[in-house]
Amino acid sequence: MPAADDDRPTFADLGVPGPLLRVLAADGKSEAFPIQADTLPDSLAGRDILGRGRTGSGKTLAFSIPLAARLMEAAWEPGMPMAEYRRNVKAIRREHLVEREAGGFHPHPRGSSSRRRASSPTRSTRSSSRSRRWRA
């Protein structure tokens, strides 16, 4: 039997930063879905996560809240030159890439090469002008 909505943790309980709590509340979101409750504590702490769920289960927020929280660490402040802000964001990105490579994490399902292309079984292989556009 599924848990009652009253049993769901709030985003504040899960450690979501205050500015993001306000944005979520303005959109009517205060309680986390199960995938969010399961992943946010780890992802906000900087640990890698893997999750799978049905459409509408809350995956997008589960994965985007930590991203937004991390970018807030290099937040732009009034009067701060944009060049300095960009440097801060790029430094966070470099740090993330170094951490990811050190852990041997490969986001592409077939290894580390993201340039590899899978053929789509739904595309027609007929030699019509439309098919040629898809293959270009």
JSON list of C-alpha atoms in Angstrom, two decimals, residues 15-95:
[
{"chain": "A", "resi": 15, "resn": "GLY", "atom": "CA", "xyz": [18.42, 19.59, 2.39]},
{"chain": "A", "resi": 16, "resn": "VAL", "atom": "CA", "xyz": [17.35, 21.63, -0.63]},
{"chain": "A", "resi": 17, "resn": "PRO", "atom": "CA", "xyz": [18.81, 25.17, -0.32]},
{"chain": "A", "resi": 18, "resn": "GLY", "atom": "CA", "xyz": [16.48, 28.02, 0.71]},
{"chain": "A", "resi": 19, "resn": "PRO", "atom": "CA", "xyz": [16.39, 29.90, -2.61]},
{"chain": "A", "resi": 20, "resn": "LEU", "atom": "CA", "xyz": [15.36, 26.71, -4.42]},
{"chain": "A", "resi": 21, "resn": "LEU", "atom": "CA", "xyz": [12.75, 25.99, -1.74]},
{"chain": "A", "resi": 22, "resn": "ARG", "atom": "CA", "xyz": [11.16, 29.36, -2.49]},
{"chain": "A", "resi": 23, "resn": "VAL", "atom": "CA", "xyz": [11.10, 28.66, -6.24]},
{"chain": "A", "resi": 24, "resn": "LEU", "atom": "CA", "xyz": [9.58, 25.22, -5.66]},
{"chain": "A", "resi": 25, "resn": "ALA", "atom": "CA", "xyz": [6.99, 26.63, -3.23]},
{"chain": "A", "resi": 26, "resn": "ALA", "atom": "CA", "xyz": [6.01, 29.32, -5.74]},
{"chain": "A", "resi": 27, "resn": "ASP", "atom": "CA", "xyz": [5.28, 26.48, -8.16]},
{"chain": "A", "resi": 28, "resn": "GLY", "atom": "CA", "xyz": [3.21, 24.65, -5.52]},
{"chain": "A", "resi": 29, "resn": "LYS", "atom": "CA", "xyz": [5.82, 22.01, -4.74]},
{"chain": "A", "resi": 30, "resn": "SER", "atom": "CA", "xyz": [6.73, 21.35, -1.11]},
{"chain": "A", "resi": 31, "resn": "GLU", "atom": "CA", "xyz": [6.73, 17.56, -0.72]},
{"chain": "A", "resi": 32, "resn": "ALA", "atom": "CA", "xyz": [9.07, 15.21, -2.54]},
{"chain": "A", "resi": 33, "resn": "PHE", "atom": "CA", "xyz": [8.08, 12.25, -4.66]},
{"chain": "A", "resi": 34, "resn": "PRO", "atom": "CA", "xyz": [9.75, 8.91, -3.80]},
{"chain": "A", "resi": 35, "resn": "ILE", "atom": "CA", "xyz": [12.54, 9.18, -6.40]},
{"chain": "A", "resi": 36, "resn": "GLN", "atom": "CA", "xyz": [13.34, 12.66, -5.11]},
{"chain": "A", "resi": 37, "resn": "ALA", "atom": "CA", "xyz": [13.36, 11.51, -1.48]},
{"chain": "A", "resi": 38, "resn": "ASP", "atom": "CA", "xyz": [15.64, 8.60, -2.41]},
{"chain": "A", "resi": 39, "resn": "THR", "atom": "CA", "xyz": [18.15, 10.59, -4.46]},
{"chain": "A", "resi": 40, "resn": "LEU", "atom": "CA", "xyz": [18.31, 14.21, -3.26]},
{"chain": "A", "resi": 41, "resn": "PRO", "atom": "CA", "xyz": [20.29, 13.67, -0.04]},
{"chain": "A", "resi": 42, "resn": "ASP", "atom": "CA", "xyz": [23.04, 11.85, -1.96]},
{"chain": "A", "resi": 43, "resn": "SER", "atom": "CA", "xyz": [23.07, 14.06, -5.04]},
{"chain": "A", "resi": 44, "resn": "LEU", "atom": "CA", "xyz": [23.07, 17.28, -3.00]},
{"chain": "A", "resi": 45, "resn": "ALA", "atom": "CA", "xyz": [26.09, 15.86, -1.13]},
{"chain": "A", "resi": 46, "resn": "GLY", "atom": "CA", "xyz": [27.89, 15.45, -4.47]},
{"chain": "A", "resi": 47, "resn": "ARG", "atom": "CA", "xyz": [27.53, 11.69, -4.83]},
{"chain": "A", "resi": 48, "resn": "ASP", "atom": "CA", "xyz": [26.60, 10.07, -8.15]},
{"chain": "A", "resi": 49, "resn": "ILE", "atom": "CA", "xyz": [23.11, 8.68, -8.43]},
{"chain": "A", "resi": 50, "resn": "LEU", "atom": "CA", "xyz": [21.22, 6.49, -10.84]},
{"chain": "A", "resi": 51, "resn": "GLY", "atom": "CA", "xyz": [17.47, 6.44, -11.01]},
{"chain": "A", "resi": 52, "resn": "ARG", "atom": "CA", "xyz": [14.71, 5.17, -13.20]},
{"chain": "A", "resi": 53, "resn": "GLY", "atom": "CA", "xyz": [11.00, 5.81, -13.06]},
{"chain": "A", "resi": 54, "resn": "ARG", "atom": "CA", "xyz": [7.80, 6.28, -14.99]},
{"chain": "A", "resi": 55, "resn": "THR", "atom": "CA", "xyz": [6.75, 9.51, -16.65]},
{"chain": "A", "resi": 56, "resn": "GLY", "atom": "CA", "xyz": [5.52, 11.91, -14.00]},
{"chain": "A", "resi": 57, "resn": "SER", "atom": "CA", "xyz": [7.42, 10.25, -11.16]},
{"chain": "A", "resi": 58, "resn": "GLY", "atom": "CA", "xyz": [9.56, 13.33, -10.43]},
{"chain": "A", "resi": 59, "resn": "LYS", "atom": "CA", "xyz": [12.83, 12.38, -12.14]},
{"chain": "A", "resi": 60, "resn": "THR", "atom": "CA", "xyz": [13.41, 15.78, -13.73]},
{"chain": "A", "resi": 61, "resn": "LEU", "atom": "CA", "xyz": [13.40, 17.59, -10.39]},
{"chain": "A", "resi": 62, "resn": "ALA", "atom": "CA", "xyz": [15.35, 14.78, -8.74]},
{"chain": "A", "resi": 63, "resn": "PHE", "atom": "CA", "xyz": [18.21, 15.37, -11.17]},
{"chain": "A", "resi": 64, "resn": "SER", "atom": "CA", "xyz": [17.90, 19.13, -11.77]},
{"chain": "A", "resi": 65, "resn": "ILE", "atom": "CA", "xyz": [17.64, 20.39, -8.17]},
{"chain": "A", "resi": 66, "resn": "PRO", "atom": "CA", "xyz": [21.24, 19.31, -7.35]},
{"chain": "A", "resi": 67, "resn": "LEU", "atom": "CA", "xyz": [22.45, 20.90, -10.59]},
{"chain": "A", "resi": 68, "resn": "ALA", "atom": "CA", "xyz": [20.78, 24.20, -9.73]},
{"chain": "A", "resi": 69, "resn": "ALA", "atom": "CA", "xyz": [22.09, 24.01, -6.16]},
{"chain": "A", "resi": 70, "resn": "ARG", "atom": "CA", "xyz": [25.64, 23.47, -7.42]},
{"chain": "A", "resi": 71, "resn": "LEU", "atom": "CA", "xyz": [25.39, 26.39, -9.82]},
{"chain": "A", "resi": 72, "resn": "MET", "atom": "CA", "xyz": [24.10, 28.58, -6.98]},
{"chain": "A", "resi": 73, "resn": "GLU", "atom": "CA", "xyz": [27.46, 28.08, -5.26]},
{"chain": "A", "resi": 74, "resn": "ALA", "atom": "CA", "xyz": [28.91, 30.34, -7.95]},
{"chain": "A", "resi": 75, "resn": "ALA", "atom": "CA", "xyz": [25.90, 32.64, -7.96]},
{"chain": "A", "resi": 76, "resn": "TRP", "atom": "CA", "xyz": [26.11, 36.02, -9.53]},
{"chain": "A", "resi": 77, "resn": "GLU", "atom": "CA", "xyz": [25.74, 38.89, -7.12]},
{"chain": "A", "resi": 78, "resn": "PRO", "atom": "CA", "xyz": [24.75, 42.44, -8.05]},
{"chain": "A", "resi": 79, "resn": "GLY", "atom": "CA", "xyz": [27.88, 44.32, -9.05]},
{"chain": "A", "resi": 80, "resn": "MET", "atom": "CA", "xyz": [29.84, 41.14, -9.79]},
{"chain": "A", "resi": 81, "resn": "PRO", "atom": "CA", "xyz": [31.41, 41.25, -13.27]},
{"chain": "A", "resi": 82, "resn": "MET", "atom": "CA", "xyz": [29.94, 38.58, -15.54]},
{"chain": "A", "resi": 83, "resn": "ALA", "atom": "CA", "xyz": [33.45, 37.40, -16.43]},
{"chain": "A", "resi": 84, "resn": "GLU", "atom": "CA", "xyz": [34.04, 36.51, -12.78]},
{"chain": "A", "resi": 85, "resn": "TYR", "atom": "CA", "xyz": [30.71, 34.67, -12.63]},
{"chain": "A", "resi": 86, "resn": "ARG", "atom": "CA", "xyz": [31.59, 32.68, -15.77]},
{"chain": "A", "resi": 87, "resn": "ARG", "atom": "CA", "xyz": [34.97, 31.75, -14.26]},
{"chain": "A", "resi": 88, "resn": "ASN", "atom": "CA", "xyz": [33.22, 30.46, -11.13]},
{"chain": "A", "resi": 89, "resn": "VAL", "atom": "CA", "xyz": [30.77, 28.35, -13.15]},
{"chain": "A", "resi": 90, "resn": "LYS", "atom": "CA", "xyz": [33.59, 26.97, -15.34]},
{"chain": "A", "resi": 91, "resn": "ALA", "atom": "CA", "xyz": [35.62, 26.09, -12.22]},
{"chain": "A", "resi": 92, "resn": "ILE", "atom": "CA", "xyz": [32.70, 24.08, -10.84]},
{"chain": "A", "resi": 93, "resn": "ARG", "atom": "CA", "xyz": [32.34, 22.29, -14.17]},
{"chain": "A", "resi": 94, "resn": "ARG", "atom": "CA", "xyz": [36.06, 21.43, -14.29]},
{"chain": "A", "resi": 95, "resn": "GLU", "atom": "CA", "xyz": [35.93, 20.17, -10.71]}
]
